[in-house]
């Protein structure tokens, strides 16, 4: 493992506002930079009462301006919601303002429900143009000729690193074919992780951006000074995910000691499986669990995430995780 990074969904806790959430995101990003995290990514979700990062490029600019050295990016932008030129201009602008620090992860899902997807796109196309859109976007970041009819300004010549995100074999195959780094959403959809990484690594074709396969996977982390406290803090994320699965999304719930009475057993089984790529407990517990994940899947980079209601406890959790990951990381040359 070469790097460890952080995914922030900019959660809006119960009792707090979107302004509170965005302020907490900037504060956490500054802490993550101090803790040694390599990247700080945000994700595009729409019509979600508990997530404040819908205007993802804007929030990335907010975070990049609040920090100095950490890479900041999208994990990801849901490309079917946008024209590639618009994203090229947005991220070209970010890369111009913060050179050498901006990443662009691209997803194929809408990141929302279909009614909201229609509101975003107005006219939903029947065909899947994701592979062509990814290549078009990469082209806008290249050193294009001034004679080209359409250019991204800013954007041309910025060479923003593009990643393919996924939770199935589709993204793995596309990333391998295009020679792009691949990030797997194992923090909420781990079922096909092993197979997807195998497909990506075995079929990878070198490109101008990347000479050899580069895999990042994600894991949930909830760390605290005691196991009981960590389990209590993690209950917010479990309850939020259960509510999402049952069609009742909301703000990030306050933690509870009694999840079993709030979540029906069949739903809890689904949530437990979806969030199985996780580490919870003290530094010792988290180190043991993350070591097992790293040893099993051999990621080039591990990105951790975690939804904790109390901001100070969330910062402390990522501080403990950073200490653990520093010990687990092998001293290899950065990619």
XYZ file of C-alpha atoms in Angstrom:
335
model
C 0.000 0.000 0.000
C 1.510 3.294 -1.124
C -1.004 5.819 0.204
C -3.987 6.199 2.486
C -6.749 8.698 1.713
C -10.123 9.949 2.958
C -13.606 10.052 1.423
C -15.961 12.630 2.935
C -19.653 12.629 2.036
C -20.043 15.911 3.935
C -22.772 14.487 6.193
C -25.445 16.743 7.689
C -26.053 15.502 11.249
C -29.438 15.726 12.932
C -29.639 19.084 14.686
C -27.170 20.698 12.254
C -27.464 22.622 8.981
C -25.850 22.305 5.566
C -23.653 25.281 6.489
C -22.491 23.367 9.570
C -21.722 20.334 7.394
C -19.683 22.300 4.861
C -17.782 24.025 7.650
C -17.043 20.649 9.221
C -15.823 19.354 5.851
C -13.261 22.150 5.573
C -12.159 21.572 9.162
C -11.820 17.823 8.632
C -9.842 18.410 5.429
C -7.346 20.572 7.309
C -7.035 17.861 9.946
C -6.641 15.150 7.290
C -3.805 17.106 5.716
C -2.069 17.327 9.098
C -2.659 13.600 9.725
C -0.887 12.635 6.474
C -3.793 11.617 4.239
C -2.832 11.705 0.556
C -6.220 12.590 -0.987
C -9.477 14.082 0.208
C -12.372 13.138 -2.048
C -16.015 14.215 -2.113
C -18.917 12.563 -3.899
C -21.859 13.693 -5.993
C -25.227 12.804 -4.473
C -28.485 14.617 -5.170
C -31.777 15.008 -3.289
C -30.194 13.508 -0.155
C -31.208 15.310 3.067
C -28.090 14.087 4.862
C -25.376 14.912 2.308
C -24.105 18.423 1.519
C -21.757 17.695 -1.405
C -24.255 17.794 -4.309
C -22.390 20.647 -6.036
C -19.229 18.580 -5.845
C -16.881 20.794 -7.867
C -17.844 23.785 -5.729
C -17.158 21.880 -2.496
C -13.828 20.654 -3.886
C -12.866 24.283 -4.461
C -13.946 25.055 -0.889
C -11.728 22.264 0.470
C -8.758 23.019 -1.788
C -8.826 26.662 -0.685
C -8.875 25.586 2.974
C -5.823 23.322 2.602
C -2.341 23.555 1.114
C -0.832 20.240 -0.018
C -3.375 17.421 0.136
C -4.836 16.266 -3.177
C -8.550 17.068 -3.465
C -10.970 15.468 -5.859
C -14.215 13.776 -6.742
C -15.062 10.265 -5.768
C -16.904 10.851 -7.873
C -18.627 12.949 -10.442
C -21.583 11.056 -11.909
C -20.763 11.726 -15.534
C -24.153 10.756 -17.039
C -25.588 13.803 -15.240
C -23.314 16.217 -17.125
C -21.914 17.187 -20.484
C -18.197 16.260 -20.533
C -17.254 19.787 -21.602
C -18.877 21.285 -18.498
C -16.928 18.938 -16.209
C -13.728 19.655 -18.140
C -14.228 23.384 -17.599
C -15.042 22.956 -13.911
C -12.090 20.719 -13.128
C -9.824 22.595 -15.494
C -10.620 25.694 -13.456
C -9.929 23.848 -10.192
C -6.623 22.536 -11.555
C -5.657 26.031 -12.695
C -6.402 27.487 -9.263
C -4.793 24.558 -7.393
C -2.170 23.074 -9.751
C -1.049 19.517 -9.117
C -3.702 18.872 -6.471
C -6.961 18.014 -8.285
C -8.293 14.505 -9.071
C -11.383 13.535 -11.059
C -13.093 10.230 -10.324
C -15.948 9.364 -12.684
C -18.984 7.227 -11.962
C -21.590 5.759 -14.276
C -24.554 5.762 -11.869
C -26.820 8.809 -11.442
C -26.083 9.157 -7.730
C -29.763 9.648 -6.963
C -33.283 8.403 -7.685
C -34.698 8.421 -11.211
C -37.028 11.376 -10.647
C -34.052 13.483 -9.583
C -31.989 12.103 -12.463
C -34.656 13.351 -14.856
C -34.597 16.752 -13.152
C -30.818 16.870 -13.594
C -30.675 15.725 -17.189
C -34.156 16.670 -18.455
C -33.887 14.210 -21.338
C -32.573 10.782 -20.359
C -30.772 9.062 -23.224
C -31.541 5.383 -23.734
C -28.015 4.477 -24.811
C -25.014 4.183 -22.494
C -22.421 6.720 -23.658
C -20.227 6.542 -20.540
C -17.091 5.132 -22.270
C -17.261 7.748 -25.027
C -17.930 10.530 -22.503
C -14.901 9.510 -20.416
C -12.644 9.607 -23.476
C -14.086 12.935 -24.598
C -13.413 14.396 -21.166
C -9.815 13.156 -21.118
C -9.337 14.699 -24.546
C -10.427 18.104 -23.248
C -7.643 17.961 -20.620
C -4.961 17.156 -23.218
C -2.673 19.547 -25.098
C -5.204 20.367 -27.802
C -4.532 22.464 -30.855
C -5.862 26.016 -30.996
C -7.491 25.042 -34.265
C -9.846 22.612 -32.488
C -13.436 23.752 -32.804
C -14.261 23.068 -29.137
C -11.843 23.441 -26.233
C -12.218 23.536 -22.480
C -10.923 26.880 -21.247
C -9.731 26.478 -18.526
C -9.007 22.786 -18.945
C -6.844 22.365 -22.036
C -3.359 21.228 -21.037
C -4.173 20.697 -17.356
C -3.972 16.890 -17.634
C -6.241 16.380 -14.625
C -5.834 12.739 -13.509
C -8.988 10.804 -14.360
C -10.112 7.730 -12.398
C -12.878 5.254 -13.138
C -15.051 4.375 -10.151
C -17.121 1.254 -9.866
C -18.762 -1.478 -7.849
C -19.046 -4.085 -10.614
C -17.039 -5.581 -13.466
C -18.089 -2.855 -15.906
C -15.924 -0.137 -14.389
C -13.031 -2.546 -13.929
C -13.101 -3.509 -17.598
C -13.355 0.088 -18.774
C -10.548 1.323 -16.513
C -8.326 -1.509 -17.724
C -9.126 -0.851 -21.386
C -8.446 2.890 -21.101
C -5.391 2.452 -18.880
C -6.813 4.485 -15.994
C -6.574 4.077 -12.220
C -9.528 2.249 -10.696
C -11.359 2.925 -7.430
C -13.796 0.348 -6.075
C -16.723 1.378 -3.843
C -16.214 -1.433 -1.343
C -17.410 0.737 1.555
C -21.034 0.121 0.529
C -20.973 -2.494 -2.277
C -18.227 -5.059 -1.567
C -19.794 -8.098 -3.240
C -17.741 -8.046 -6.471
C -14.558 -6.503 -5.102
C -12.253 -9.494 -5.510
C -13.477 -10.353 -9.011
C -13.370 -6.740 -10.215
C -9.798 -6.216 -9.029
C -8.736 -9.455 -10.716
C -10.340 -8.408 -14.014
C -8.783 -4.940 -13.851
C -5.290 -6.162 -13.056
C -5.265 -8.992 -15.585
C -6.617 -6.966 -18.532
C -4.939 -3.589 -17.886
C -3.513 -1.810 -20.949
C -0.870 0.878 -20.315
C -1.745 4.423 -21.328
C -0.218 7.882 -21.379
C -1.641 8.463 -17.882
C -0.697 5.155 -16.283
C 1.905 2.507 -17.083
C 0.720 -0.209 -14.668
C -2.519 -0.996 -12.814
C -3.324 1.180 -9.819
C -6.133 0.127 -7.480
C -7.790 2.070 -4.716
C -10.463 0.483 -2.542
C -12.571 2.038 0.193
C -13.330 0.913 3.727
C -15.447 2.278 6.536
C -13.593 3.191 9.712
C -14.925 4.097 13.128
C -12.174 4.350 15.722
C -12.291 5.527 19.301
C -10.464 5.072 22.582
C -12.700 2.120 23.542
C -14.507 -0.551 21.550
C -17.819 0.323 23.177
C -17.492 3.972 22.189
C -16.560 3.071 18.597
C -19.574 0.777 18.256
C -21.842 3.472 19.683
C -20.494 6.119 17.288
C -20.804 3.764 14.302
C -24.510 3.231 14.986
C -25.253 6.559 13.270
C -23.934 5.275 9.939
C -25.670 1.914 10.307
C -28.994 3.574 11.085
C -28.602 6.082 8.234
C -27.877 3.284 5.758
C -30.858 1.270 6.981
C -33.152 4.251 6.542
C -31.798 4.816 3.050
C -32.389 1.163 2.160
C -35.996 1.386 3.350
C -36.756 4.562 1.413
C -36.563 6.991 4.328
C -33.287 8.913 3.935
C -32.665 11.798 6.289
C -29.968 13.634 8.162
C -27.248 11.594 9.868
C -28.959 10.184 12.974
C -27.708 10.600 16.500
C -26.020 7.424 17.749
C -28.004 4.825 19.634
C -27.297 1.899 21.951
C -30.264 -0.057 20.634
C -29.986 -0.611 16.888
C -31.837 -3.923 17.011
C -35.103 -2.261 18.041
C -34.798 0.410 15.354
C -33.809 -1.784 12.407
C -35.756 -4.928 11.391
C -33.612 -8.055 11.253
C -33.856 -8.566 7.448
C -32.803 -4.954 6.847
C -29.976 -5.265 9.370
C -28.676 -8.314 7.499
C -28.570 -6.304 4.260
C -26.833 -3.383 5.949
C -24.309 -5.641 7.657
C -23.356 -7.149 4.307
C -23.189 -3.788 2.530
C -20.952 -2.307 5.233
C -18.852 -5.423 5.765
C -15.671 -3.802 4.461
C -15.145 -1.943 7.713
C -12.918 -1.539 10.733
C -14.376 -0.595 14.114
C -12.862 -0.272 17.563
C -9.688 0.886 19.251
C -6.453 1.538 17.383
C -5.476 -2.093 18.022
C -8.810 -3.399 16.701
C -8.729 -1.165 13.640
C -5.152 -2.076 12.833
C -5.975 -5.796 12.909
C -9.040 -5.366 10.680
C -7.385 -3.021 8.162
C -4.322 -5.259 7.967
C -6.598 -8.130 7.004
C -8.267 -6.029 4.279
C -4.923 -4.832 2.886
C -3.375 -8.317 2.976
C -6.385 -9.855 1.238
C -6.886 -7.344 -1.571
C -3.432 -5.704 -1.906
C -4.647 -2.206 -2.827
C -2.137 0.362 -4.008
C -4.135 2.833 -1.943
C -6.757 2.523 0.776
C -9.392 5.229 1.121
C -11.294 5.312 4.403
C -14.619 6.918 5.180
C -16.936 7.143 8.154
C -20.175 8.877 9.125
C -20.040 9.965 12.777
C -22.584 12.380 14.231
C -20.221 14.271 16.531
C -17.651 16.236 14.538
C -14.896 16.085 17.159
C -15.331 12.311 17.461
C -15.177 12.005 13.673
C -11.919 13.946 13.495
C -10.512 11.788 16.291
C -11.563 8.612 14.451
C -9.668 9.650 11.332
C -6.686 10.638 13.455
C -6.528 7.136 14.963
C -6.997 5.623 11.493
C -4.121 7.713 10.117
C -1.817 6.519 12.889
C -2.758 2.925 12.125
C -2.391 3.323 8.360
C 0.990 4.993 8.738
C 2.189 1.857 10.505
C 0.612 -0.426 7.877
C 1.874 1.453 4.843
C 4.950 0.074 3.182
C 7.643 2.628 2.300
C 7.223 2.570 -1.462
C 7.703 5.196 -4.110
C 4.613 7.329 -4.756
C 2.711 6.658 -7.963
